[in-house]
Amino acid sequence: MFEVPWSDYSDPLWQGLLHTVEYTVLGFCGAAVLGLVLALMRLSHLRMVRFPSALYTEVFKNIPLLAIIFITYFGLTSVGLKMGALEAGALSLVVFYAAYLSEIFRSALAGVHDGQRESAHALGMSRLGTLTHVIFPQALRLALPGTNTFLVDLLKSTSLLVTISAAELMTQAQLITSDTFRALEVYVVIAAVYFALCYPLSQALLWLERKVRAGAALTPGRRRRLRKARVMLASETTS
Amino acid sequence: MKLTKAGSGPEKPADAVPADPVPATAADPAGRPSTEPPEGPAVVRISGLSKSFDGRLVLDDIDLEIRAGEIVSLLGSSGGGKSTLLRCVNLLERPDRATIELAGEPVFSGDRAVYRDLAELRQRVGMVFQRFHLFPHLTAIENVVLAQMKAAKVSEDQALETAVQLLRRVGVDHRALAFPEQMSGGEQQRVAIARALALRPAVLLFDEPTSALDPESTREVLRVIRGLAEYGMTMAIVTHEVPFAREISDRIAFLDGGRIIEQGTPEEVLDDPQEARTQAFLASYEGSGR
């Protein structure tokens, strides 16, 4: 049944895998940062700050990713903006997924009860301190499930970059197919590789979600603080 | 309105406000706070405070002074502006117009805040909310530690030590590593009190601290507030617990329609109310001792 000499293709496959991971990391990190900025803009009380963010989100949520990829890679060339496949591919993923992530972040931030901000302010915490130590950690809990879904979705969507020969897994698959004419075998194997990437990733994210929801100390600082607290509480009760 | 209160009892020293309001134990064996009106300096001085929401006047030219060591209860029917008044003290609500001084320093004048550092100011005014508002992502002890470290820049060890002491003082040290959702309402509110005390505020504001609690939890929380009173903590309490207000307060101010229509000692206001609105309000509270 397997007639493709896979050992001959281990190198391109490995390259494809690395590129897929590269696009995923670049795309997700960029989208998360841009999405957070958009979400914060959306929560501003200034209309002129809110509006561009809302406009952006609505525009990019309502056009297909493939159209964005073609516009950045093929379209922008005609106005003198020439990008390589890596830049164009990563940028497309960023602008597209930022729109979705901004919606998730916005609802997560808005989902943190207003009393939290008030009580932090009443305790004399600064606006920035309130945001970083009170609002963000709670918004993270709310945002994780949706964010995780989109991270896995983004990884799978990197396969659309085959259309601009981005050298990721799907592009390699296409090359191997044209070499061997064994489309079924090649694409089934490639699908299995995607599954092998996505399934552990989503399981790991679920695990993280549960940890965060349970309030587990994920930073070294918090772990140390809780360790000290345990020691203090134990010693003071015996004294 | 004079603040004279009949009765005897141990004289509260003039310097009743402790330099350090965070002792390991509240040791005063006296059953209730001194019945002498505190003579300390004004910790909170508000004059001419007005506040409206969407054109509706909720506070109308309020004057209120809270002296060091004094316990003032704000009574009145819902919507009378009690909570809003409390929230104006630490500028969680911004008055339309007021003069506010905290510990002798002007913080609000005319229609704007004049104190340069609002965050620093708020550390001196502790606040306890009706719905606790503990940080749900942190354990009880971390709730008490957070603002100490991030706002008051206390070292981690010092902050933890203070937190342990305070949690013990309010009787929830055995729950120090629990998350808010794992605690009863009474436990949460006591952690919230410890959290506010941790910043060593000059005055503690309670916004209906027992309204969201069952009777058992209410008793726990009132016991803690009573302990603070014995210690000489300056407090302003918005409450519906009329008997408690009578027991603990040096002074009761009755708010109605955005104005303080009557104030004085608990005996004056609760036993011999002069205003019809006050009488009607008290009549609706069974067991208020009228």
Short mmCIF file of C-alpha atoms in Angstrom, two decimals:
data_model
loop_
_atom_site.label_atom_id
_atom_site.label_comp_id
_atom_site.label_asym_id
_atom_site.label_seq_id
_atom_site.Cartn_x
_atom_site.Cartn_y
_atom_site.Cartn_z
CA MET A 1 0.00 0.00 0.00
CA PHE A 2 2.71 2.47 0.90
CA GLU A 3 4.76 3.00 -2.17
CA VAL A 4 6.10 6.47 -1.66
CA PRO A 5 9.75 6.23 -0.63
CA TRP A 6 9.18 8.35 2.50
CA SER A 7 12.75 8.10 3.69
CA ASP A 8 13.81 10.08 0.60
CA TYR A 9 11.43 12.83 1.63
CA SER A 10 12.26 13.09 5.31
CA ASP A 11 14.22 16.27 4.69
CA PRO A 12 11.46 18.25 2.90
CA LEU A 13 8.90 16.93 5.37
CA TRP A 14 10.99 18.08 8.28
CA GLN A 15 11.45 21.48 6.64
CA GLY A 16 7.72 21.69 6.05
CA LEU A 17 6.99 20.85 9.65
CA LEU A 18 9.37 23.54 10.90
CA HIS A 19 7.81 26.11 8.59
CA THR A 20 4.32 25.19 9.71
CA VAL A 21 5.38 25.67 13.32
CA GLU A 22 7.12 28.91 12.38
CA TYR A 23 3.99 30.33 10.73
CA THR A 24 1.88 29.20 13.66
CA VAL A 25 4.11 30.85 16.26
CA LEU A 26 4.59 34.07 14.30
CA GLY A 27 0.94 34.26 13.32
CA PHE A 28 -0.38 33.54 16.78
CA CYS A 29 1.99 35.82 18.70
CA GLY A 30 1.37 38.68 16.30
CA ALA A 31 -2.38 38.10 16.34
CA ALA A 32 -2.45 37.93 20.14
CA VAL A 33 -0.58 41.23 20.52
CA LEU A 34 -2.60 43.02 17.85
CA GLY A 35 -5.80 41.43 19.18
CA LEU A 36 -5.07 42.67 22.70
CA VAL A 37 -4.39 46.18 21.46
CA LEU A 38 -7.63 46.12 19.46
CA ALA A 39 -9.55 44.79 22.46
CA LEU A 40 -8.21 47.50 24.76
CA MET A 41 -9.03 50.13 22.14
CA ARG A 42 -12.53 48.70 21.90
CA LEU A 43 -13.01 49.22 25.65
CA SER A 44 -11.88 52.83 25.56
CA HIS A 45 -14.45 55.45 26.43
CA LEU A 46 -13.27 57.55 23.48
CA ARG A 47 -15.31 56.93 20.37
CA MET A 48 -12.44 57.86 18.07
CA VAL A 49 -10.35 55.10 19.64
CA ARG A 50 -13.16 52.54 19.70
CA PHE A 51 -14.26 53.08 16.13
CA PRO A 52 -11.11 52.10 14.19
CA SER A 53 -10.87 48.95 16.27
CA ALA A 54 -14.47 47.99 15.61
CA LEU A 55 -14.05 48.73 11.93
CA TYR A 56 -10.92 46.59 11.70
CA THR A 57 -12.56 43.69 13.46
CA GLU A 58 -15.65 43.76 11.29
CA VAL A 59 -13.67 44.02 8.05
CA PHE A 60 -11.26 41.18 8.70
CA LYS A 61 -13.82 38.89 10.28
CA ASN A 62 -15.85 39.05 7.12
CA ILE A 63 -13.35 38.30 4.42
CA PRO A 64 -11.82 34.88 3.82
CA LEU A 65 -8.29 34.21 4.93
CA LEU A 66 -7.41 33.09 1.41
CA ALA A 67 -8.40 36.49 0.04
CA ILE A 68 -6.17 38.17 2.58
CA ILE A 69 -3.28 35.89 1.64
CA PHE A 70 -3.72 36.68 -2.06
CA ILE A 71 -4.01 40.39 -1.45
CA THR A 72 -0.86 40.57 0.65
CA TYR A 73 1.21 38.27 -1.54
CA PHE A 74 0.00 38.94 -5.09
CA GLY A 75 -1.97 42.14 -4.71
CA LEU A 76 0.38 44.40 -2.82
CA THR A 77 3.16 43.71 -5.32
CA SER A 78 1.34 45.87 -7.84
CA VAL A 79 1.58 48.86 -5.53
CA GLY A 80 5.26 48.23 -4.97
CA LEU A 81 4.96 46.39 -1.67
CA LYS A 82 6.78 43.17 -2.40
CA MET A 83 6.91 40.59 0.33
CA GLY A 84 8.34 37.09 0.48
CA ALA A 85 6.09 34.14 1.21
CA LEU A 86 7.13 34.12 4.87
CA GLU A 87 6.33 37.78 5.48
CA ALA A 88 3.13 37.75 3.46
CA GLY A 89 1.97 34.47 5.00
CA ALA A 90 2.69 35.44 8.58
CA LEU A 91 1.18 38.91 8.09
CA SER A 92 -2.00 37.43 6.63
CA LEU A 93 -2.42 35.12 9.59
CA VAL A 94 -1.80 37.99 12.01
CA VAL A 95 -4.31 40.41 10.53
CA PHE A 96 -6.96 37.72 10.08
CA TYR A 97 -6.72 36.06 13.49
CA ALA A 98 -6.21 39.35 15.35
CA ALA A 99 -9.80 40.20 14.42
CA TYR A 100 -11.11 37.03 16.07
CA LEU A 101 -8.81 37.17 19.06
CA SER A 102 -9.73 40.80 19.71
CA GLU A 103 -13.37 39.73 20.02
CA ILE A 104 -12.44 37.00 22.49
CA PHE A 105 -10.16 39.30 24.50
CA ARG A 106 -12.74 42.07 24.52
CA SER A 107 -15.48 39.89 25.91
CA ALA A 108 -13.06 38.38 28.43
CA LEU A 109 -11.97 41.81 29.65
CA ALA A 110 -15.55 42.99 29.80
CA GLY A 111 -16.47 39.79 31.63
CA VAL A 112 -14.34 40.69 34.64
CA HIS A 113 -16.72 42.22 37.16
CA ASP A 114 -16.41 45.97 37.53
CA GLY A 115 -16.15 45.51 41.29
CA GLN A 116 -12.72 44.01 40.72
CA ARG A 117 -11.39 47.21 39.22
CA GLU A 118 -13.06 49.23 41.95
CA SER A 119 -11.73 47.19 44.81
CA ALA A 120 -8.22 47.27 43.36
CA HIS A 121 -8.46 51.04 43.00
CA ALA A 122 -9.85 51.35 46.51
CA LEU A 123 -6.75 49.50 47.71
CA GLY A 124 -4.62 52.17 46.11
CA MET A 125 -3.43 50.15 43.14
CA SER A 126 -2.52 52.09 40.03
CA ARG A 127 -4.41 51.68 36.78
CA LEU A 128 -1.58 49.67 35.29
CA GLY A 129 -1.17 47.56 38.41
CA THR A 130 -4.90 46.88 38.46
CA LEU A 131 -4.81 45.84 34.83
CA THR A 132 -1.81 43.54 35.13
CA HIS A 133 -2.48 41.97 38.52
CA VAL A 134 -6.25 41.96 38.78
CA ILE A 135 -7.95 42.29 35.40
CA PHE A 136 -5.63 40.39 33.04
CA PRO A 137 -5.28 37.24 35.16
CA GLN A 138 -9.05 36.97 35.42
CA ALA A 139 -9.59 37.81 31.76
CA LEU A 140 -7.05 35.13 30.88
CA ARG A 141 -9.26 32.52 32.51
CA LEU A 142 -12.20 33.66 30.43
CA ALA A 143 -10.21 34.04 27.22
CA LEU A 144 -8.30 30.76 27.25
CA PRO A 145 -10.95 28.40 25.85
CA GLY A 146 -11.69 30.57 22.81
CA THR A 147 -8.06 31.49 22.31
CA ASN A 148 -7.05 27.85 22.34
CA THR A 149 -9.62 26.99 19.73
CA PHE A 150 -8.24 29.68 17.46
CA LEU A 151 -4.63 28.64 18.02
CA VAL A 152 -5.40 25.15 16.73
CA ASP A 153 -7.49 26.64 13.94
CA LEU A 154 -4.59 28.90 12.99
CA LEU A 155 -2.21 25.96 12.85
CA LYS A 156 -4.52 24.15 10.46
CA SER A 157 -5.04 27.29 8.39
CA THR A 158 -1.33 27.56 7.69
CA SER A 159 -2.06 24.87 5.09
CA LEU A 160 -3.78 27.55 3.00
CA LEU A 161 -0.34 29.03 2.50
CA VAL A 162 0.21 26.25 -0.02
CA THR A 163 -1.32 28.72 -2.47
CA ILE A 164 1.71 30.97 -2.18
CA SER A 165 4.20 28.05 -1.97
CA ALA A 166 5.15 28.92 1.56
CA ALA A 167 7.28 25.79 2.02
CA GLU A 168 5.18 24.53 4.90
CA LEU A 169 3.77 21.02 5.22
CA MET A 170 1.06 21.33 2.62
CA THR A 171 3.43 22.79 0.06
CA GLN A 172 5.85 19.92 0.67
CA ALA A 173 2.97 17.49 0.25
CA GLN A 174 2.15 19.01 -3.08
CA LEU A 175 5.74 18.69 -4.21
CA ILE A 176 5.95 15.07 -3.10
CA THR A 177 2.70 14.33 -4.91
CA SER A 178 3.91 15.82 -8.15
CA ASP A 179 7.03 13.70 -7.74
CA THR A 180 5.26 10.45 -7.03
CA PHE A 181 1.69 10.82 -8.34
CA ARG A 182 0.46 9.12 -5.14
CA ALA A 183 -1.98 11.79 -4.04
CA LEU A 184 -4.06 9.69 -1.66
CA GLU A 185 -1.13 8.28 0.23
CA VAL A 186 0.71 11.59 0.46
CA TYR A 187 -2.25 13.64 1.63
CA VAL A 188 -3.37 11.02 4.12
CA VAL A 189 0.10 11.00 5.62
CA ILE A 190 0.18 14.81 5.69
CA ALA A 191 -3.24 14.87 7.33
CA ALA A 192 -1.89 12.49 9.95
CA VAL A 193 1.04 14.80 10.56
CA TYR A 194 -1.36 17.73 11.11
CA PHE A 195 -3.34 15.59 13.50
CA ALA A 196 -0.18 14.63 15.36
CA LEU A 197 0.57 18.33 15.77
CA CYS A 198 -2.90 19.56 16.64
CA TYR A 199 -4.16 16.86 18.97
CA PRO A 200 -1.37 17.09 21.56
CA LEU A 201 -1.48 20.87 21.28
CA SER A 202 -5.18 21.08 22.03
CA GLN A 203 -4.84 18.56 24.87
CA ALA A 204 -1.98 20.58 26.35
CA LEU A 205 -4.08 23.72 26.08
CA LEU A 206 -6.99 22.01 27.81
CA TRP A 207 -4.66 21.03 30.60
CA LEU A 208 -3.46 24.64 30.86
CA GLU A 209 -7.06 25.84 30.88
CA ARG A 210 -7.88 23.56 33.80
CA LYS A 211 -4.76 24.65 35.68
CA VAL A 212 -5.53 28.31 35.24
CA ARG A 213 -9.16 27.86 36.20
CA ALA A 214 -8.10 26.08 39.38
CA GLY A 215 -5.96 29.12 40.21
CA ALA A 216 -2.72 27.14 40.06
CA ALA A 217 0.44 29.14 40.58
CA LEU A 218 2.03 29.19 37.13
CA THR A 219 4.66 31.84 37.74
CA PRO A 220 7.77 31.29 39.86
CA GLY A 221 6.96 34.40 41.90
CA ARG A 222 3.56 33.12 42.94
CA ARG A 223 4.91 29.66 43.69
CA ARG A 224 7.55 31.15 45.96
CA ARG A 225 5.00 33.38 47.70
CA LEU A 226 2.67 30.49 48.38
CA ARG A 227 5.55 28.34 49.62
CA LYS A 228 6.54 31.07 52.06
CA ALA A 229 2.92 31.51 53.12
CA ARG A 230 2.63 27.79 53.87
CA VAL A 231 5.77 27.86 55.98
CA MET A 232 4.60 30.93 57.88
CA LEU A 233 1.13 29.57 58.51
CA ALA A 234 2.54 26.25 59.71
CA SER A 235 5.09 27.82 62.03
CA GLU A 236 2.66 30.33 63.49
CA THR A 237 0.03 27.77 64.32
CA THR A 238 2.52 25.66 66.27
CA SER A 239 3.97 28.59 68.16
CA MET B 1 -25.63 68.77 66.13
CA LYS B 2 -23.63 68.15 69.26
CA LEU B 3 -21.82 64.95 69.77
CA THR B 4 -22.31 64.63 73.47
CA LYS B 5 -23.34 61.23 74.57
CA ALA B 6 -24.58 60.48 78.06
CA GLY B 7 -23.02 57.65 79.98
CA SER B 8 -19.81 56.58 81.54
CA GLY B 9 -17.26 54.03 80.53
CA PRO B 10 -13.54 54.05 80.11
CA GLU B 11 -12.11 57.26 78.79
CA LYS B 12 -10.79 56.85 75.34
CA PRO B 13 -7.35 58.42 75.24
CA ALA B 14 -6.96 61.44 73.03
CA ASP B 15 -4.54 59.57 70.84
CA ALA B 16 -7.01 56.81 70.31
CA VAL B 17 -5.90 56.30 66.76
CA PRO B 18 -3.09 53.82 66.87
CA ALA B 19 0.02 54.57 64.94
CA ASP B 20 -0.10 50.94 63.99
CA PRO B 21 -3.64 49.70 63.50
CA VAL B 22 -2.41 46.17 62.92
CA PRO B 23 -1.67 44.60 66.26
CA ALA B 24 -1.29 40.87 66.66
CA THR B 25 -4.35 40.78 68.85
CA ALA B 26 -7.20 43.09 69.65
CA ALA B 27 -6.68 43.10 73.36
CA ASP B 28 -9.10 45.67 74.69
CA PRO B 29 -11.37 43.75 77.05
CA ALA B 30 -13.98 46.49 77.11
CA GLY B 31 -17.34 45.28 75.92
CA ARG B 32 -17.95 48.20 73.62
CA PRO B 33 -16.19 51.25 72.43
CA SER B 34 -15.77 54.18 74.68
CA THR B 35 -18.92 56.12 75.06
CA GLU B 36 -17.01 59.36 75.18
CA PRO B 37 -17.12 61.15 71.86
CA PRO B 38 -13.67 61.05 70.34
CA GLU B 39 -11.90 64.37 70.42
CA GLY B 40 -9.28 63.50 67.85
CA PRO B 41 -8.58 65.48 64.71
CA ALA B 42 -10.91 65.07 61.75
CA VAL B 43 -9.82 62.18 59.57
CA VAL B 44 -12.49 62.91 56.99
CA ARG B 45 -13.96 66.34 56.47
CA ILE B 46 -16.51 66.80 53.74
CA SER B 47 -18.38 69.98 53.04
CA GLY B 48 -20.81 71.04 50.38
CA LEU B 49 -20.72 67.72 48.58
CA SER B 50 -23.15 67.36 45.70
CA LYS B 51 -23.40 64.53 43.24
CA SER B 52 -25.86 63.74 40.51
CA PHE B 53 -26.29 60.86 38.12
CA ASP B 54 -27.76 61.74 34.74
CA GLY B 55 -29.17 64.96 36.04
CA ARG B 56 -30.74 63.37 39.11
CA LEU B 57 -29.34 64.83 42.32
CA VAL B 58 -28.41 61.95 44.67
CA LEU B 59 -26.34 63.93 47.16
CA ASP B 60 -27.30 67.49 47.95
CA ASP B 61 -24.85 69.74 49.76
CA ILE B 62 -23.63 67.19 52.30
CA ASP B 63 -21.42 68.13 55.24
CA LEU B 64 -19.84 65.28 57.17
CA GLU B 65 -16.92 65.05 59.51
CA ILE B 66 -15.40 61.89 60.94
CA ARG B 67 -12.95 62.32 63.77
CA ALA B 68 -10.11 60.01 64.63
CA GLY B 69 -11.39 57.02 66.54
CA GLU B 70 -14.99 57.86 65.77
CA ILE B 71 -17.51 55.41 64.39
CA VAL B 72 -20.20 56.96 62.23
CA SER B 73 -23.08 54.93 60.85
CA LEU B 74 -25.01 56.11 57.85
CA LEU B 75 -28.61 55.00 57.89
CA GLY B 76 -31.44 55.64 55.50
CA SER B 77 -33.65 54.00 52.98
CA SER B 78 -32.29 52.55 49.77
CA GLY B 79 -31.47 55.12 47.16
CA GLY B 80 -30.90 57.74 49.81
CA GLY B 81 -27.32 58.24 48.67
CA LYS B 82 -25.50 56.52 51.56
CA SER B 83 -23.29 54.32 49.42
CA THR B 84 -22.60 57.08 46.96
CA LEU B 85 -21.48 59.33 49.81
CA LEU B 86 -19.12 56.64 51.05
CA ARG B 87 -17.75 56.11 47.57
CA CYS B 88 -17.07 59.81 47.25
CA VAL B 89 -14.71 59.71 50.24
CA ASN B 90 -12.06 57.73 48.33
CA LEU B 91 -13.20 59.23 45.04
CA LEU B 92 -14.48 56.01 43.55
CA GLU B 93 -17.30 58.36 42.64
CA ARG B 94 -16.39 61.82 41.59
CA PRO B 95 -18.50 64.48 43.27
CA ASP B 96 -19.91 67.25 41.10
CA ARG B 97 -18.84 69.70 43.73
CA ALA B 98 -17.28 69.27 47.14
CA THR B 99 -14.49 70.08 49.49
CA ILE B 100 -12.94 66.92 50.87
CA GLU B 101 -10.06 66.73 53.29
CA LEU B 102 -8.44 63.55 54.47
CA ALA B 103 -6.22 63.75 57.56
CA GLY B 104 -6.06 67.50 57.13
CA GLU B 105 -4.95 67.38 53.53
CA PRO B 106 -7.21 68.70 50.80
CA VAL B 107 -7.95 66.01 48.25
CA PHE B 108 -10.90 67.46 46.41
CA SER B 109 -11.89 71.04 45.93
CA GLY B 110 -14.56 72.60 43.79
CA ASP B 111 -15.13 70.15 40.97
CA ARG B 112 -11.78 68.42 40.76
CA ALA B 113 -9.33 66.28 42.69
CA VAL B 114 -6.46 68.35 44.03
CA TYR B 115 -4.40 65.58 45.53
CA ARG B 116 -1.54 64.66 43.24
CA ASP B 117 -1.50 60.93 43.85
CA LEU B 118 -4.92 59.36 43.95
CA ALA B 119 -3.56 55.83 44.40
CA GLU B 120 -1.52 56.83 47.44
CA LEU B 121 -4.53 58.65 48.87
CA ARG B 122 -6.73 55.60 48.56
CA GLN B 123 -4.31 53.51 50.59
CA ARG B 124 -5.26 55.66 53.57
CA VAL B 125 -8.95 54.97 53.11
CA GLY B 126 -9.83 51.31 53.40
CA MET B 127 -13.05 50.13 51.85
CA VAL B 128 -15.14 47.03 52.39
CA PHE B 129 -17.81 46.28 49.81
CA GLN B 130 -21.21 44.68 50.11
CA ARG B 131 -20.20 41.93 47.68
CA PHE B 132 -16.64 41.53 49.03
CA HIS B 133 -14.98 41.81 45.62
CA LEU B 134 -12.12 39.54 46.59
CA PHE B 135 -9.79 38.71 43.73
CA PRO B 136 -11.09 35.28 42.67
CA HIS B 137 -7.88 34.17 40.99
CA LEU B 138 -5.89 34.49 44.20
CA THR B 139 -5.94 32.69 47.53
CA ALA B 140 -7.12 34.51 50.66
CA ILE B 141 -3.61 35.32 51.80
CA GLU B 142 -2.60 36.53 48.34
CA ASN B 143 -5.64 38.80 48.37
CA VAL B 144 -4.27 40.42 51.51
CA VAL B 145 -0.73 40.54 50.14
CA LEU B 146 -1.34 41.94 46.65
CA ALA B 147 -1.98 45.62 47.32
CA GLN B 148 0.63 45.68 50.08
CA MET B 149 3.26 44.68 47.55
CA LYS B 150 1.98 46.37 44.41
CA ALA B 151 0.57 49.57 45.87
CA ALA B 152 2.37 50.14 49.16
CA LYS B 153 5.63 48.53 47.96
CA VAL B 154 5.98 46.47 51.12
CA SER B 155 8.44 43.59 50.87
CA GLU B 156 7.03 40.15 50.23
CA ASP B 157 8.06 38.75 53.61
CA GLN B 158 6.64 41.72 55.48
CA ALA B 159 3.42 41.61 53.47
CA LEU B 160 2.98 37.89 54.15
CA GLU B 161 3.62 38.36 57.83
CA THR B 162 1.06 41.15 58.06
CA ALA B 163 -1.39 39.02 56.11
CA VAL B 164 -1.01 36.05 58.43
CA GLN B 165 -1.51 38.29 61.48
CA LEU B 166 -4.57 39.94 60.02
CA LEU B 167 -6.16 36.72 58.81
CA ARG B 168 -5.68 35.35 62.31
CA ARG B 169 -7.19 38.50 63.75
CA VAL B 170 -10.35 38.18 61.69
CA GLY B 171 -10.40 34.44 62.36
CA VAL B 172 -9.87 33.03 58.88
CA ASP B 173 -6.21 32.06 59.03
CA HIS B 174 -7.22 28.42 58.62
CA ARG B 175 -8.60 29.40 55.19
CA ALA B 176 -5.52 31.38 54.15
CA LEU B 177 -4.77 29.15 51.17
CA ALA B 178 -8.38 28.79 50.02
CA PHE B 179 -9.75 30.58 46.99
CA PRO B 180 -12.70 32.94 47.44
CA GLU B 181 -15.15 30.60 45.72
CA GLN B 182 -14.28 27.93 48.29
CA MET B 183 -15.18 30.19 51.20
CA SER B 184 -18.47 31.18 52.80
CA GLY B 185 -19.68 34.75 52.44
CA GLY B 186 -18.71 35.53 56.01
CA GLU B 187 -15.21 34.20 55.47
CA GLN B 188 -14.86 36.17 52.26
CA GLN B 189 -15.99 39.38 53.91
CA ARG B 190 -13.56 38.87 56.77
CA VAL B 191 -10.73 38.34 54.27
CA ALA B 192 -11.86 41.56 52.57
CA ILE B 193 -11.62 43.37 55.89
CA ALA B 194 -8.12 41.97 56.43
CA ARG B 195 -7.21 43.06 52.91
CA ALA B 196 -8.32 46.62 53.64
CA LEU B 197 -6.60 46.71 57.04
CA ALA B 198 -3.32 45.53 55.54
CA LEU B 199 -2.65 48.99 54.13
CA ARG B 200 -3.00 50.53 57.60
CA PRO B 201 -5.72 52.97 56.56
CA ALA B 202 -6.60 55.98 58.67
CA VAL B 203 -10.27 55.24 58.18
CA LEU B 204 -12.23 52.20 57.11
CA LEU B 205 -15.40 52.56 55.05
CA PHE B 206 -17.98 49.78 55.12
CA ASP B 207 -20.55 49.74 52.35
CA GLU B 208 -23.35 47.52 53.65
CA PRO B 209 -20.87 44.87 54.76
CA THR B 210 -23.48 42.34 55.84
CA SER B 211 -26.25 42.88 53.29
CA ALA B 212 -25.18 39.93 51.17
CA LEU B 213 -24.72 37.57 54.12
CA ASP B 214 -26.79 34.99 55.95
CA PRO B 215 -27.41 35.55 59.69
CA GLU B 216 -24.53 33.34 60.79
CA SER B 217 -22.03 35.11 58.52
CA THR B 218 -23.48 38.46 59.53
CA ARG B 219 -22.69 37.68 63.17
CA GLU B 220 -19.12 36.71 62.27
CA VAL B 221 -18.53 39.91 60.35
CA LEU B 222 -20.16 42.14 62.96
CA ARG B 223 -17.96 40.50 65.61
CA VAL B 224 -14.90 41.50 63.59
CA ILE B 225 -16.13 45.07 63.16
CA ARG B 226 -16.83 45.23 66.89
CA GLY B 227 -13.25 44.08 67.51
CA LEU B 228 -11.98 46.92 65.34
CA ALA B 229 -14.15 49.37 67.25
CA GLU B 230 -12.67 48.20 70.52
CA TYR B 231 -9.30 48.83 69.04
CA GLY B 232 -10.22 52.41 68.20
CA MET B 233 -10.38 52.13 64.43
CA THR B 234 -12.01 55.09 62.71
CA MET B 235 -14.94 53.81 60.70
CA ALA B 236 -17.86 54.90 58.58
CA ILE B 237 -20.49 52.23 58.12
CA VAL B 238 -23.41 52.16 55.75
CA THR B 239 -25.72 49.57 57.21
CA HIS B 240 -29.26 48.37 57.60
CA GLU B 241 -28.47 46.67 60.89
CA VAL B 242 -30.11 49.22 63.13
CA PRO B 243 -29.38 47.41 66.42
CA PHE B 244 -25.77 47.03 65.42
CA ALA B 245 -25.52 50.68 64.46
CA ARG B 246 -26.95 51.61 67.85
CA GLU B 247 -24.47 49.42 69.67
CA ILE B 248 -21.32 50.41 67.84
CA SER B 249 -21.74 53.98 66.67
CA ASP B 250 -20.58 57.16 68.28
CA ARG B 251 -22.80 58.97 65.87
CA ILE B 252 -25.53 58.13 63.44
CA ALA B 253 -26.30 60.19 60.38
CA PHE B 254 -29.63 59.65 58.70
CA LEU B 255 -29.74 60.28 54.99
CA ASP B 256 -32.84 60.86 52.98
CA GLY B 257 -33.29 62.30 49.53
CA GLY B 258 -29.60 63.07 49.27
CA ARG B 259 -29.36 65.09 52.46
CA ILE B 260 -28.31 64.31 56.00
CA ILE B 261 -31.63 65.18 57.59
CA GLU B 262 -30.69 64.19 61.10
CA GLN B 263 -27.57 63.20 63.00
CA GLY B 264 -26.45 62.70 66.54
CA THR B 265 -25.77 59.99 69.07
CA PRO B 266 -27.56 56.67 68.58
CA GLU B 267 -29.86 57.57 71.46
CA GLU B 268 -30.78 60.90 69.93
CA VAL B 269 -31.41 59.61 66.45
CA LEU B 270 -32.89 56.20 67.21
CA ASP B 271 -34.84 56.90 70.39
CA ASP B 272 -35.96 60.41 69.77
CA PRO B 273 -35.96 61.07 66.04
CA GLN B 274 -37.06 64.57 65.19
CA GLU B 275 -37.77 64.12 61.52
CA ALA B 276 -40.82 62.38 60.14
CA ARG B 277 -38.73 60.50 57.56
CA THR B 278 -36.46 59.13 60.27
CA GLN B 279 -39.44 58.06 62.34
CA ALA B 280 -41.01 56.32 59.37
CA PHE B 281 -37.76 54.56 58.53
CA LEU B 282 -37.22 53.32 62.05
CA ALA B 283 -40.82 52.21 62.38
CA SER B 284 -40.26 49.89 59.45
CA TYR B 285 -37.42 48.18 61.30
CA GLU B 286 -38.65 45.72 63.82
CA GLY B 287 -36.46 45.39 66.86
CA SER B 288 -34.75 48.65 66.29
CA GLY B 289 -35.44 49.50 69.91
CA ARG B 290 -37.76 52.38 69.39
#
